[in-house]
């Protein structure tokens, strides 16, 4: 028989329970000491031999059926050595020497010796047992040999928590059955008599097969039969014992129980290995699917944002002016809606897009996948360039709108002024050409001639007084042309008509004077009083017309100082009214004196002053008009003064809020910059601190909204400047958007650092050491460094760098060749250098387990081992297998696995 003590010198099988439970023996010597008892006990208890025969026979058949055969009698069927050699080939997976097919005893002995030699080659020394005992059908020796085979090939390789063989198998049983009531596995004999331990093992791994709560400890036969039948039907474990053999024996055979239990271990460990392989593949595929979803989301969001920018920029670059202020104000209102309603969501989309892109790249690096390269034209840099172009167009567009509104305001004012002056001039020139062409002096008396001469002199004086108005009309028309007034054609036509008429009046006036002067020598009598009246009444009348024109003149002011200047000028004008009134009374006195002299001298007058058409009634009427216009002008100036005071209040109100919000935003930007560099405490503390900081910034938003409301009031009041503050709403908006973007990016960087730390197993001390090293060499404290500083940083951490190695590292940490290395890229590199990740070889090995060691896998196997969505994902992407052992439907999992890691294309 086998000398177990001798076998211990080359191979150890682990301790036997021997009735002592898990602590029954710690070494091969203790266990082998009980093997001597095995012979004696077997003689004393035939029930054990029966149990061993039945168990060992079933165990052998469980392997022989893989070769299409089985044994019926363990004593007889191994005598010729053929099935014994076949059994060893099946369980070892190795080829034995070719057996001899003869029927003679020598042939049988040679075959058995070949089997025994193979057993000895596996480290087991067989002493006192020879081929003759097996050929002669010695049951005791045959059972001992089979037990040796079971120990070597079924129990030796069991390993649980640094224990192996029998002790490892016992520990595995204890771990698996620990949660179950009424189960206390301490050995491989009486602990299994009630059958609950067998049922607990099955329920632990396949709970759907056993209704454990319905089992009773006092019904061991039912329990055992239930476990054996379920194992045979669903787990492919043959029934090795009868329930009655176990129950009716005081102490079941330990070797039979161990053999039976080892079949459960191998059945479940194989399933666990397949489950582990499937889980690994599921994990890899889940990461890949999630990354693909993130890539698709990025492409979609980037396309939508770029399309919105593409549509918006031409609108902002449209500089076609409108003809009226109302149309330009509508464009300004549309622009305000764009700033308030349409742009803010796009700012958030742009920020979220950058965050998603950074998170995706981090996940790809952590899962050992190649970096994501967006499709052409959809890079983050493309979006930033488009956004910069958008903001440049936006800034120029707002400035252009405001300038256009100012220009149209001035144009409307000038156009109204032109029409007013032109109407006054045209009214004055009405009939003047006919009067100058009238040849009344040919039939007039001397006194009439003298009167006509005086009248003509008065007309020339009036004509000279109107020269300024004509020049003003021409100057206004010229300015309207320079400012591109939309109705310039009609203005030019009317101005040209006035100028042509003025030239004609000058020529006619000169011709009439020459005619009058030619006959002046013949005229002697001059009515001095009428002449004096006419000379004084004409300029006074012109002064009143100018005063009425000035009092009715429209004005546009934008500041308190401007309106106060107009009020001061108006007050100066009112101070001249008493002198004007005295002049009016003096002129009227001249007219009264002429009337008195004519009446006293019985002079028959024609009823009107021959030298002027300005009658006392006209003077009085215009004087009353001036008196009425003065208080109207007072009210208009006071209303404008009130308006400008209100505007000044709006300026001060806006500046007061802007001078608080602007510095606050600048301070927060500086504080965020310091936080992103210093990063004190754990990453979770930093993240919590940053999020509290973000909430404080969001909570400050009502102050910005209040400033927007105040700015809206200023815009509606058409206030274009504010000397009380250097902050414009545009500056504050840009600062606020930069502040939100900066805090979001900083939080994203810390979250990515946490993701990197957790995925790579980096400790907090390592992360702080990385940060301290990075900050030391980040001389400019910008959160990034150039290649020279990064080389110094690597050398300080122990790297010995040549140019080729350094260039390789730079291609990893700076794939875009920007010349700068960020802290995130640095920790990604350090974590990649110090940690391990899934590889393509590991995934290939996992697929090989699912495929049953084949070089290909089928769709049926994928659907059986993987969740439905991931199975279909693999089937859709795996290429047909082209190897020599290919079968219909075979799929190539190797090329698929390498493609997952960027080593080839799917």
PDB file of C-alpha atoms in Angstrom, residues 525-776:
ATOM      1  CA  UNK A 525     -38.311 165.349 -49.121  1.00  0.00           C
ATOM      2  CA  UNK A 526     -37.619 162.639 -46.605  1.00  0.00           C
ATOM      3  CA  UNK A 527     -39.867 161.683 -43.797  1.00  0.00           C
ATOM      4  CA  UNK A 528     -37.158 161.515 -41.056  1.00  0.00           C
ATOM      5  CA  UNK A 529     -39.475 160.208 -38.428  1.00  0.00           C
ATOM      6  CA  UNK A 530     -40.742 157.353 -40.533  1.00  0.00           C
ATOM      7  CA  UNK A 531     -37.197 156.619 -41.562  1.00  0.00           C
ATOM      8  CA  UNK A 532     -35.969 156.631 -37.996  1.00  0.00           C
ATOM      9  CA  UNK A 533     -38.915 154.419 -37.013  1.00  0.00           C
ATOM     10  CA  UNK A 534     -38.173 152.015 -39.800  1.00  0.00           C
ATOM     11  CA  UNK A 535     -34.466 151.860 -38.946  1.00  0.00           C
ATOM     12  CA  UNK A 536     -35.134 151.154 -35.294  1.00  0.00           C
ATOM     13  CA  UNK A 537     -38.202 148.982 -35.776  1.00  0.00           C
ATOM     14  CA  UNK A 538     -36.544 146.624 -38.276  1.00  0.00           C
ATOM     15  CA  UNK A 539     -33.662 145.449 -36.053  1.00  0.00           C
ATOM     16  CA  UNK A 540     -35.947 145.350 -33.049  1.00  0.00           C
ATOM     17  CA  UNK A 541     -38.394 143.265 -35.000  1.00  0.00           C
ATOM     18  CA  UNK A 542     -35.536 141.023 -36.116  1.00  0.00           C
ATOM     19  CA  UNK A 543     -34.376 140.768 -32.498  1.00  0.00           C
ATOM     20  CA  UNK A 544     -37.898 139.689 -31.448  1.00  0.00           C
ATOM     21  CA  UNK A 545     -38.023 137.104 -34.219  1.00  0.00           C
ATOM     22  CA  UNK A 546     -34.636 135.792 -33.152  1.00  0.00           C
ATOM     23  CA  UNK A 547     -35.773 135.782 -29.507  1.00  0.00           C
ATOM     24  CA  UNK A 548     -38.948 133.856 -30.412  1.00  0.00           C
ATOM     25  CA  UNK A 549     -36.844 131.453 -32.472  1.00  0.00           C
ATOM     26  CA  UNK A 550     -34.422 130.943 -29.578  1.00  0.00           C
ATOM     27  CA  UNK A 551     -37.239 130.544 -27.053  1.00  0.00           C
ATOM     28  CA  UNK A 552     -38.830 127.872 -29.226  1.00  0.00           C
ATOM     29  CA  UNK A 553     -35.533 126.228 -30.123  1.00  0.00           C
ATOM     30  CA  UNK A 554     -35.267 122.541 -29.133  1.00  0.00           C
ATOM     31  CA  UNK A 555     -32.395 121.514 -26.868  1.00  0.00           C
ATOM     32  CA  UNK A 556     -30.692 118.223 -25.925  1.00  0.00           C
ATOM     33  CA  UNK A 557     -28.515 117.951 -22.826  1.00  0.00           C
ATOM     34  CA  UNK A 558     -26.968 114.975 -21.025  1.00  0.00           C
ATOM     35  CA  UNK A 559     -25.610 116.473 -17.814  1.00  0.00           C
ATOM     36  CA  UNK A 560     -26.605 118.796 -14.980  1.00  0.00           C
ATOM     37  CA  UNK A 561     -23.859 121.200 -16.056  1.00  0.00           C
ATOM     38  CA  UNK A 562     -25.303 121.516 -19.567  1.00  0.00           C
ATOM     39  CA  UNK A 563     -28.852 122.282 -18.397  1.00  0.00           C
ATOM     40  CA  UNK A 564     -27.560 124.720 -15.800  1.00  0.00           C
ATOM     41  CA  UNK A 565     -25.649 126.485 -18.610  1.00  0.00           C
ATOM     42  CA  UNK A 566     -28.878 126.825 -20.607  1.00  0.00           C
ATOM     43  CA  UNK A 567     -30.729 128.131 -17.544  1.00  0.00           C
ATOM     44  CA  UNK A 568     -27.952 130.659 -16.931  1.00  0.00           C
ATOM     45  CA  UNK A 569     -28.108 131.812 -20.576  1.00  0.00           C
ATOM     46  CA  UNK A 570     -31.893 132.088 -20.307  1.00  0.00           C
ATOM     47  CA  UNK A 571     -31.599 134.134 -17.128  1.00  0.00           C
ATOM     48  CA  UNK A 572     -29.190 136.476 -18.921  1.00  0.00           C
ATOM     49  CA  UNK A 573     -31.720 136.807 -21.743  1.00  0.00           C
ATOM     50  CA  UNK A 574     -34.486 137.651 -19.293  1.00  0.00           C
ATOM     51  CA  UNK A 575     -32.245 140.325 -17.761  1.00  0.00           C
ATOM     52  CA  UNK A 576     -32.224 142.112 -21.181  1.00  0.00           C
ATOM     53  CA  UNK A 577     -36.030 142.286 -21.409  1.00  0.00           C
ATOM     54  CA  UNK A 578     -36.394 145.575 -19.502  1.00  0.00           C
ATOM     55  CA  UNK A 579     -33.987 147.288 -21.962  1.00  0.00           C
ATOM     56  CA  UNK A 580     -35.863 145.738 -24.853  1.00  0.00           C
ATOM     57  CA  UNK A 581     -39.144 146.987 -23.453  1.00  0.00           C
ATOM     58  CA  UNK A 582     -37.732 150.504 -23.240  1.00  0.00           C
ATOM     59  CA  UNK A 583     -36.555 150.217 -26.844  1.00  0.00           C
ATOM     60  CA  UNK A 584     -40.032 149.059 -27.873  1.00  0.00           C
ATOM     61  CA  UNK A 585     -41.608 152.053 -26.127  1.00  0.00           C
ATOM     62  CA  UNK A 586     -39.106 154.388 -27.795  1.00  0.00           C
ATOM     63  CA  UNK A 587     -39.913 152.982 -31.258  1.00  0.00           C
ATOM     64  CA  UNK A 588     -43.619 153.298 -30.604  1.00  0.00           C
ATOM     65  CA  UNK A 589     -43.012 156.863 -29.411  1.00  0.00           C
ATOM     66  CA  UNK A 590     -41.394 157.702 -32.784  1.00  0.00           C
ATOM     67  CA  UNK A 591     -44.445 156.412 -34.579  1.00  0.00           C
ATOM     68  CA  UNK A 592     -46.746 158.448 -32.332  1.00  0.00           C
ATOM     69  CA  UNK A 593     -44.647 161.546 -32.910  1.00  0.00           C
ATOM     70  CA  UNK A 594     -44.941 161.143 -36.695  1.00  0.00           C
ATOM     71  CA  UNK A 595     -48.697 160.825 -36.385  1.00  0.00           C
ATOM     72  CA  UNK A 596     -48.860 163.893 -34.164  1.00  0.00           C
ATOM     73  CA  UNK A 597     -46.800 166.022 -36.583  1.00  0.00           C
ATOM     74  CA  UNK A 598     -48.838 164.868 -39.596  1.00  0.00           C
ATOM     75  CA  UNK A 599     -52.059 165.664 -37.822  1.00  0.00           C
ATOM     76  CA  UNK A 600     -50.820 168.975 -36.523  1.00  0.00           C
ATOM     77  CA  UNK A 601     -49.595 169.946 -39.987  1.00  0.00           C
ATOM     78  CA  UNK A 602     -52.604 168.464 -41.757  1.00  0.00           C
ATOM     79  CA  UNK A 603     -50.422 166.084 -43.650  1.00  0.00           C
ATOM     80  CA  UNK A 604     -52.340 163.367 -45.412  1.00  0.00           C
ATOM     81  CA  UNK A 605     -50.629 160.087 -44.829  1.00  0.00           C
ATOM     82  CA  UNK A 606     -51.239 156.951 -46.789  1.00  0.00           C
ATOM     83  CA  UNK A 607     -52.086 155.141 -43.590  1.00  0.00           C
ATOM     84  CA  UNK A 608     -48.790 153.202 -43.255  1.00  0.00           C
ATOM     85  CA  UNK A 609     -45.114 153.875 -42.920  1.00  0.00           C
ATOM     86  CA  UNK A 610     -43.674 153.928 -46.406  1.00  0.00           C
ATOM     87  CA  UNK A 611     -40.298 152.748 -45.162  1.00  0.00           C
ATOM     88  CA  UNK A 612     -41.242 149.567 -43.337  1.00  0.00           C
ATOM     89  CA  UNK A 613     -43.947 147.007 -43.043  1.00  0.00           C
ATOM     90  CA  UNK A 614     -43.294 146.603 -39.340  1.00  0.00           C
ATOM     91  CA  UNK A 615     -46.263 148.319 -37.761  1.00  0.00           C
ATOM     92  CA  UNK A 616     -46.704 149.068 -34.068  1.00  0.00           C
ATOM     93  CA  UNK A 617     -49.352 146.314 -34.012  1.00  0.00           C
ATOM     94  CA  UNK A 618     -46.762 143.822 -35.256  1.00  0.00           C
ATOM     95  CA  UNK A 619     -44.237 144.970 -32.691  1.00  0.00           C
ATOM     96  CA  UNK A 620     -46.778 144.706 -29.872  1.00  0.00           C
ATOM     97  CA  UNK A 621     -48.016 141.325 -31.107  1.00  0.00           C
ATOM     98  CA  UNK A 622     -44.524 139.895 -31.277  1.00  0.00           C
ATOM     99  CA  UNK A 623     -43.655 141.436 -27.920  1.00  0.00           C
ATOM    100  CA  UNK A 624     -46.676 139.685 -26.370  1.00  0.00           C
ATOM    101  CA  UNK A 625     -45.571 136.477 -28.030  1.00  0.00           C
ATOM    102  CA  UNK A 626     -42.104 136.873 -26.480  1.00  0.00           C
ATOM    103  CA  UNK A 627     -43.711 137.525 -23.092  1.00  0.00           C
ATOM    104  CA  UNK A 628     -45.725 134.287 -23.435  1.00  0.00           C
ATOM    105  CA  UNK A 629     -42.744 132.195 -24.587  1.00  0.00           C
ATOM    106  CA  UNK A 630     -40.493 133.190 -21.676  1.00  0.00           C
ATOM    107  CA  UNK A 631     -42.458 131.296 -18.938  1.00  0.00           C
ATOM    108  CA  UNK A 632     -42.911 128.330 -21.299  1.00  0.00           C
ATOM    109  CA  UNK A 633     -39.139 128.277 -21.725  1.00  0.00           C
ATOM    110  CA  UNK A 634     -38.767 128.482 -17.940  1.00  0.00           C
ATOM    111  CA  UNK A 635     -40.974 125.422 -17.461  1.00  0.00           C
ATOM    112  CA  UNK A 636     -39.188 123.441 -20.176  1.00  0.00           C
ATOM    113  CA  UNK A 637     -35.780 124.189 -18.646  1.00  0.00           C
ATOM    114  CA  UNK A 638     -36.984 123.296 -15.147  1.00  0.00           C
ATOM    115  CA  UNK A 639     -38.446 120.003 -16.415  1.00  0.00           C
ATOM    116  CA  UNK A 640     -35.159 119.180 -18.119  1.00  0.00           C
ATOM    117  CA  UNK A 641     -33.275 120.148 -14.960  1.00  0.00           C
ATOM    118  CA  UNK A 642     -35.458 117.741 -12.963  1.00  0.00           C
ATOM    119  CA  UNK A 643     -34.823 115.026 -15.546  1.00  0.00           C
ATOM    120  CA  UNK A 644     -31.065 115.544 -15.358  1.00  0.00           C
ATOM    121  CA  UNK A 645     -31.195 115.487 -11.564  1.00  0.00           C
ATOM    122  CA  UNK A 646     -33.026 112.166 -11.790  1.00  0.00           C
ATOM    123  CA  UNK A 647     -30.388 110.901 -14.243  1.00  0.00           C
ATOM    124  CA  UNK A 648     -27.637 112.011 -11.869  1.00  0.00           C
ATOM    125  CA  UNK A 649     -29.370 110.075  -9.091  1.00  0.00           C
ATOM    126  CA  UNK A 650     -29.412 106.974 -11.341  1.00  0.00           C
ATOM    127  CA  UNK A 651     -25.701 107.440 -12.091  1.00  0.00           C
ATOM    128  CA  UNK A 652     -24.823 107.696  -8.418  1.00  0.00           C
ATOM    129  CA  UNK A 653     -27.084 104.777  -7.537  1.00  0.00           C
ATOM    130  CA  UNK A 654     -25.462 102.562 -10.190  1.00  0.00           C
ATOM    131  CA  UNK A 655     -21.912 103.688  -9.321  1.00  0.00           C
ATOM    132  CA  UNK A 656     -22.497 103.028  -5.620  1.00  0.00           C
ATOM    133  CA  UNK A 657     -23.510  99.418  -6.327  1.00  0.00           C
ATOM    134  CA  UNK A 658     -20.897  98.895  -9.098  1.00  0.00           C
ATOM    135  CA  UNK A 659     -18.074 100.169  -6.888  1.00  0.00           C
ATOM    136  CA  UNK A 660     -19.001  97.435  -4.396  1.00  0.00           C
ATOM    137  CA  UNK A 661     -19.716  94.536  -6.801  1.00  0.00           C
ATOM    138  CA  UNK A 662     -16.689  95.162  -9.066  1.00  0.00           C
ATOM    139  CA  UNK A 663     -14.008  95.030  -6.310  1.00  0.00           C
ATOM    140  CA  UNK A 664     -15.859  92.082  -4.706  1.00  0.00           C
ATOM    141  CA  UNK A 665     -15.554  90.073  -7.945  1.00  0.00           C
ATOM    142  CA  UNK A 666     -11.867  91.004  -8.297  1.00  0.00           C
ATOM    143  CA  UNK A 667     -11.214  89.969  -4.674  1.00  0.00           C
ATOM    144  CA  UNK A 668     -12.967  86.612  -5.151  1.00  0.00           C
ATOM    145  CA  UNK A 669     -10.975  85.944  -8.331  1.00  0.00           C
ATOM    146  CA  UNK A 670      -7.728  86.550  -6.408  1.00  0.00           C
ATOM    147  CA  UNK A 671      -8.904  84.361  -3.508  1.00  0.00           C
ATOM    148  CA  UNK A 672      -9.812  81.499  -5.859  1.00  0.00           C
ATOM    149  CA  UNK A 673      -6.385  81.816  -7.460  1.00  0.00           C
ATOM    150  CA  UNK A 674      -4.737  81.448  -4.035  1.00  0.00           C
ATOM    151  CA  UNK A 675      -6.997  78.521  -3.056  1.00  0.00           C
ATOM    152  CA  UNK A 676      -6.242  76.635  -6.306  1.00  0.00           C
ATOM    153  CA  UNK A 677      -2.505  76.946  -5.591  1.00  0.00           C
ATOM    154  CA  UNK A 678      -2.379  76.396  -1.803  1.00  0.00           C
ATOM    155  CA  UNK A 679      -4.999  73.576  -1.542  1.00  0.00           C
ATOM    156  CA  UNK A 680      -4.696  73.003   2.237  1.00  0.00           C
ATOM    157  CA  UNK A 681      -6.260  69.937   3.907  1.00  0.00           C
ATOM    158  CA  UNK A 682      -7.635  66.785   2.289  1.00  0.00           C
ATOM    159  CA  UNK A 683      -9.107  66.850  -1.206  1.00  0.00           C
ATOM    160  CA  UNK A 684     -12.574  66.302   0.299  1.00  0.00           C
ATOM    161  CA  UNK A 685     -11.975  69.286   2.627  1.00  0.00           C
ATOM    162  CA  UNK A 686     -10.788  71.350  -0.334  1.00  0.00           C
ATOM    163  CA  UNK A 687     -13.803  70.290  -2.389  1.00  0.00           C
ATOM    164  CA  UNK A 688     -16.185  71.095   0.466  1.00  0.00           C
ATOM    165  CA  UNK A 689     -14.483  74.456   0.983  1.00  0.00           C
ATOM    166  CA  UNK A 690     -14.669  75.266  -2.739  1.00  0.00           C
ATOM    167  CA  UNK A 691     -18.353  74.278  -2.934  1.00  0.00           C
ATOM    168  CA  UNK A 692     -19.097  76.471   0.100  1.00  0.00           C
ATOM    169  CA  UNK A 693     -17.180  79.193  -1.721  1.00  0.00           C
ATOM    170  CA  UNK A 694     -19.265  78.531  -4.841  1.00  0.00           C
ATOM    171  CA  UNK A 695     -22.498  78.745  -2.833  1.00  0.00           C
ATOM    172  CA  UNK A 696     -21.350  82.071  -1.345  1.00  0.00           C
ATOM    173  CA  UNK A 697     -20.709  83.333  -4.884  1.00  0.00           C
ATOM    174  CA  UNK A 698     -24.137  82.119  -6.081  1.00  0.00           C
ATOM    175  CA  UNK A 699     -25.733  83.727  -2.999  1.00  0.00           C
ATOM    176  CA  UNK A 700     -24.130  87.022  -4.094  1.00  0.00           C
ATOM    177  CA  UNK A 701     -26.076  86.885  -7.407  1.00  0.00           C
ATOM    178  CA  UNK A 702     -28.937  89.153  -6.097  1.00  0.00           C
ATOM    179  CA  UNK A 703     -26.390  92.004  -5.868  1.00  0.00           C
ATOM    180  CA  UNK A 704     -25.579  91.513  -9.544  1.00  0.00           C
ATOM    181  CA  UNK A 705     -29.305  91.342 -10.392  1.00  0.00           C
ATOM    182  CA  UNK A 706     -29.833  94.628  -8.504  1.00  0.00           C
ATOM    183  CA  UNK A 707     -27.001  96.167 -10.520  1.00  0.00           C
ATOM    184  CA  UNK A 708     -28.623  94.867 -13.747  1.00  0.00           C
ATOM    185  CA  UNK A 709     -31.916  96.522 -12.730  1.00  0.00           C
ATOM    186  CA  UNK A 710     -30.136  99.803 -12.068  1.00  0.00           C
ATOM    187  CA  UNK A 711     -28.302  99.497 -15.380  1.00  0.00           C
ATOM    188  CA  UNK A 712     -31.644  98.862 -17.112  1.00  0.00           C
ATOM    189  CA  UNK A 713     -33.000 102.121 -15.681  1.00  0.00           C
ATOM    190  CA  UNK A 714     -29.894 103.963 -16.923  1.00  0.00           C
ATOM    191  CA  UNK A 715     -30.294 102.467 -20.394  1.00  0.00           C
ATOM    192  CA  UNK A 716     -33.977 103.369 -20.530  1.00  0.00           C
ATOM    193  CA  UNK A 717     -33.073 106.930 -19.509  1.00  0.00           C
ATOM    194  CA  UNK A 718     -30.526 106.977 -22.395  1.00  0.00           C
ATOM    195  CA  UNK A 719     -27.641 107.805 -20.037  1.00  0.00           C
ATOM    196  CA  UNK A 720     -24.408 107.145 -21.872  1.00  0.00           C
ATOM    197  CA  UNK A 721     -21.672 108.084 -19.406  1.00  0.00           C
ATOM    198  CA  UNK A 722     -21.039 107.976 -15.662  1.00  0.00           C
ATOM    199  CA  UNK A 723     -18.137 109.875 -14.148  1.00  0.00           C
ATOM    200  CA  UNK A 724     -18.743 108.370 -10.685  1.00  0.00           C
ATOM    201  CA  UNK A 725     -17.398 104.886 -11.478  1.00  0.00           C
ATOM    202  CA  UNK A 726     -14.887 103.149 -13.738  1.00  0.00           C
ATOM    203  CA  UNK A 727     -17.035  99.987 -13.836  1.00  0.00           C
ATOM    204  CA  UNK A 728     -19.415  99.408 -16.719  1.00  0.00           C
ATOM    205  CA  UNK A 729     -22.093  96.731 -16.744  1.00  0.00           C
ATOM    206  CA  UNK A 730     -20.102  94.929 -19.422  1.00  0.00           C
ATOM    207  CA  UNK A 731     -17.020  94.810 -17.173  1.00  0.00           C
ATOM    208  CA  UNK A 732     -19.075  93.470 -14.262  1.00  0.00           C
ATOM    209  CA  UNK A 733     -20.822  90.853 -16.440  1.00  0.00           C
ATOM    210  CA  UNK A 734     -17.519  89.598 -17.868  1.00  0.00           C
ATOM    211  CA  UNK A 735     -15.980  89.493 -14.383  1.00  0.00           C
ATOM    212  CA  UNK A 736     -18.984  87.582 -13.012  1.00  0.00           C
ATOM    213  CA  UNK A 737     -18.899  85.055 -15.862  1.00  0.00           C
ATOM    214  CA  UNK A 738     -15.152  84.567 -15.389  1.00  0.00           C
ATOM    215  CA  UNK A 739     -15.684  84.125 -11.633  1.00  0.00           C
ATOM    216  CA  UNK A 740     -18.350  81.414 -12.141  1.00  0.00           C
ATOM    217  CA  UNK A 741     -16.213  79.674 -14.762  1.00  0.00           C
ATOM    218  CA  UNK A 742     -13.076  79.795 -12.589  1.00  0.00           C
ATOM    219  CA  UNK A 743     -14.751  78.345  -9.458  1.00  0.00           C
ATOM    220  CA  UNK A 744     -16.437  75.616 -11.579  1.00  0.00           C
ATOM    221  CA  UNK A 745     -13.114  74.694 -13.200  1.00  0.00           C
ATOM    222  CA  UNK A 746     -11.319  74.669  -9.836  1.00  0.00           C
ATOM    223  CA  UNK A 747     -13.995  72.366  -8.348  1.00  0.00           C
ATOM    224  CA  UNK A 748     -13.732  70.128 -11.410  1.00  0.00           C
ATOM    225  CA  UNK A 749      -9.948  69.908 -10.984  1.00  0.00           C
ATOM    226  CA  UNK A 750     -10.330  68.797  -7.339  1.00  0.00           C
ATOM    227  CA  UNK A 751     -13.062  66.273  -8.308  1.00  0.00           C
ATOM    228  CA  UNK A 752     -10.756  64.863 -10.979  1.00  0.00           C
ATOM    229  CA  UNK A 753      -7.965  64.653  -8.402  1.00  0.00           C
ATOM    230  CA  UNK A 754     -10.294  62.713  -6.081  1.00  0.00           C
ATOM    231  CA  UNK A 755     -11.300  60.469  -8.996  1.00  0.00           C
ATOM    232  CA  UNK A 756      -7.618  59.902  -9.791  1.00  0.00           C
ATOM    233  CA  UNK A 757      -6.730  59.267  -6.159  1.00  0.00           C
ATOM    234  CA  UNK A 758      -9.560  56.746  -5.620  1.00  0.00           C
ATOM    235  CA  UNK A 759      -9.011  54.967  -8.935  1.00  0.00           C
ATOM    236  CA  UNK A 760      -5.255  54.767  -8.515  1.00  0.00           C
ATOM    237  CA  UNK A 761      -5.111  54.185  -4.756  1.00  0.00           C
ATOM    238  CA  UNK A 762      -3.104  57.360  -4.051  1.00  0.00           C
ATOM    239  CA  UNK A 763      -2.972  58.269  -0.350  1.00  0.00           C
ATOM    240  CA  UNK A 764      -3.726  61.735   0.978  1.00  0.00           C
ATOM    241  CA  UNK A 765      -0.055  62.085   2.017  1.00  0.00           C
ATOM    242  CA  UNK A 766       1.063  61.250  -1.521  1.00  0.00           C
ATOM    243  CA  UNK A 767      -1.394  63.763  -2.973  1.00  0.00           C
ATOM    244  CA  UNK A 768      -0.146  66.470  -0.586  1.00  0.00           C
ATOM    245  CA  UNK A 769       3.448  65.578  -1.424  1.00  0.00           C
ATOM    246  CA  UNK A 770       2.636  65.878  -5.138  1.00  0.00           C
ATOM    247  CA  UNK A 771       1.001  69.273  -4.542  1.00  0.00           C
ATOM    248  CA  UNK A 772       3.932  70.535  -2.405  1.00  0.00           C
ATOM    249  CA  UNK A 773       6.465  69.439  -5.033  1.00  0.00           C
ATOM    250  CA  UNK A 774       4.424  70.998  -7.857  1.00  0.00           C
ATOM    251  CA  UNK A 775       3.944  74.315  -5.991  1.00  0.00           C
ATOM    252  CA  UNK A 776       7.675  74.470  -5.209  1.00  0.00           C
TER     253      UNK A 776
END
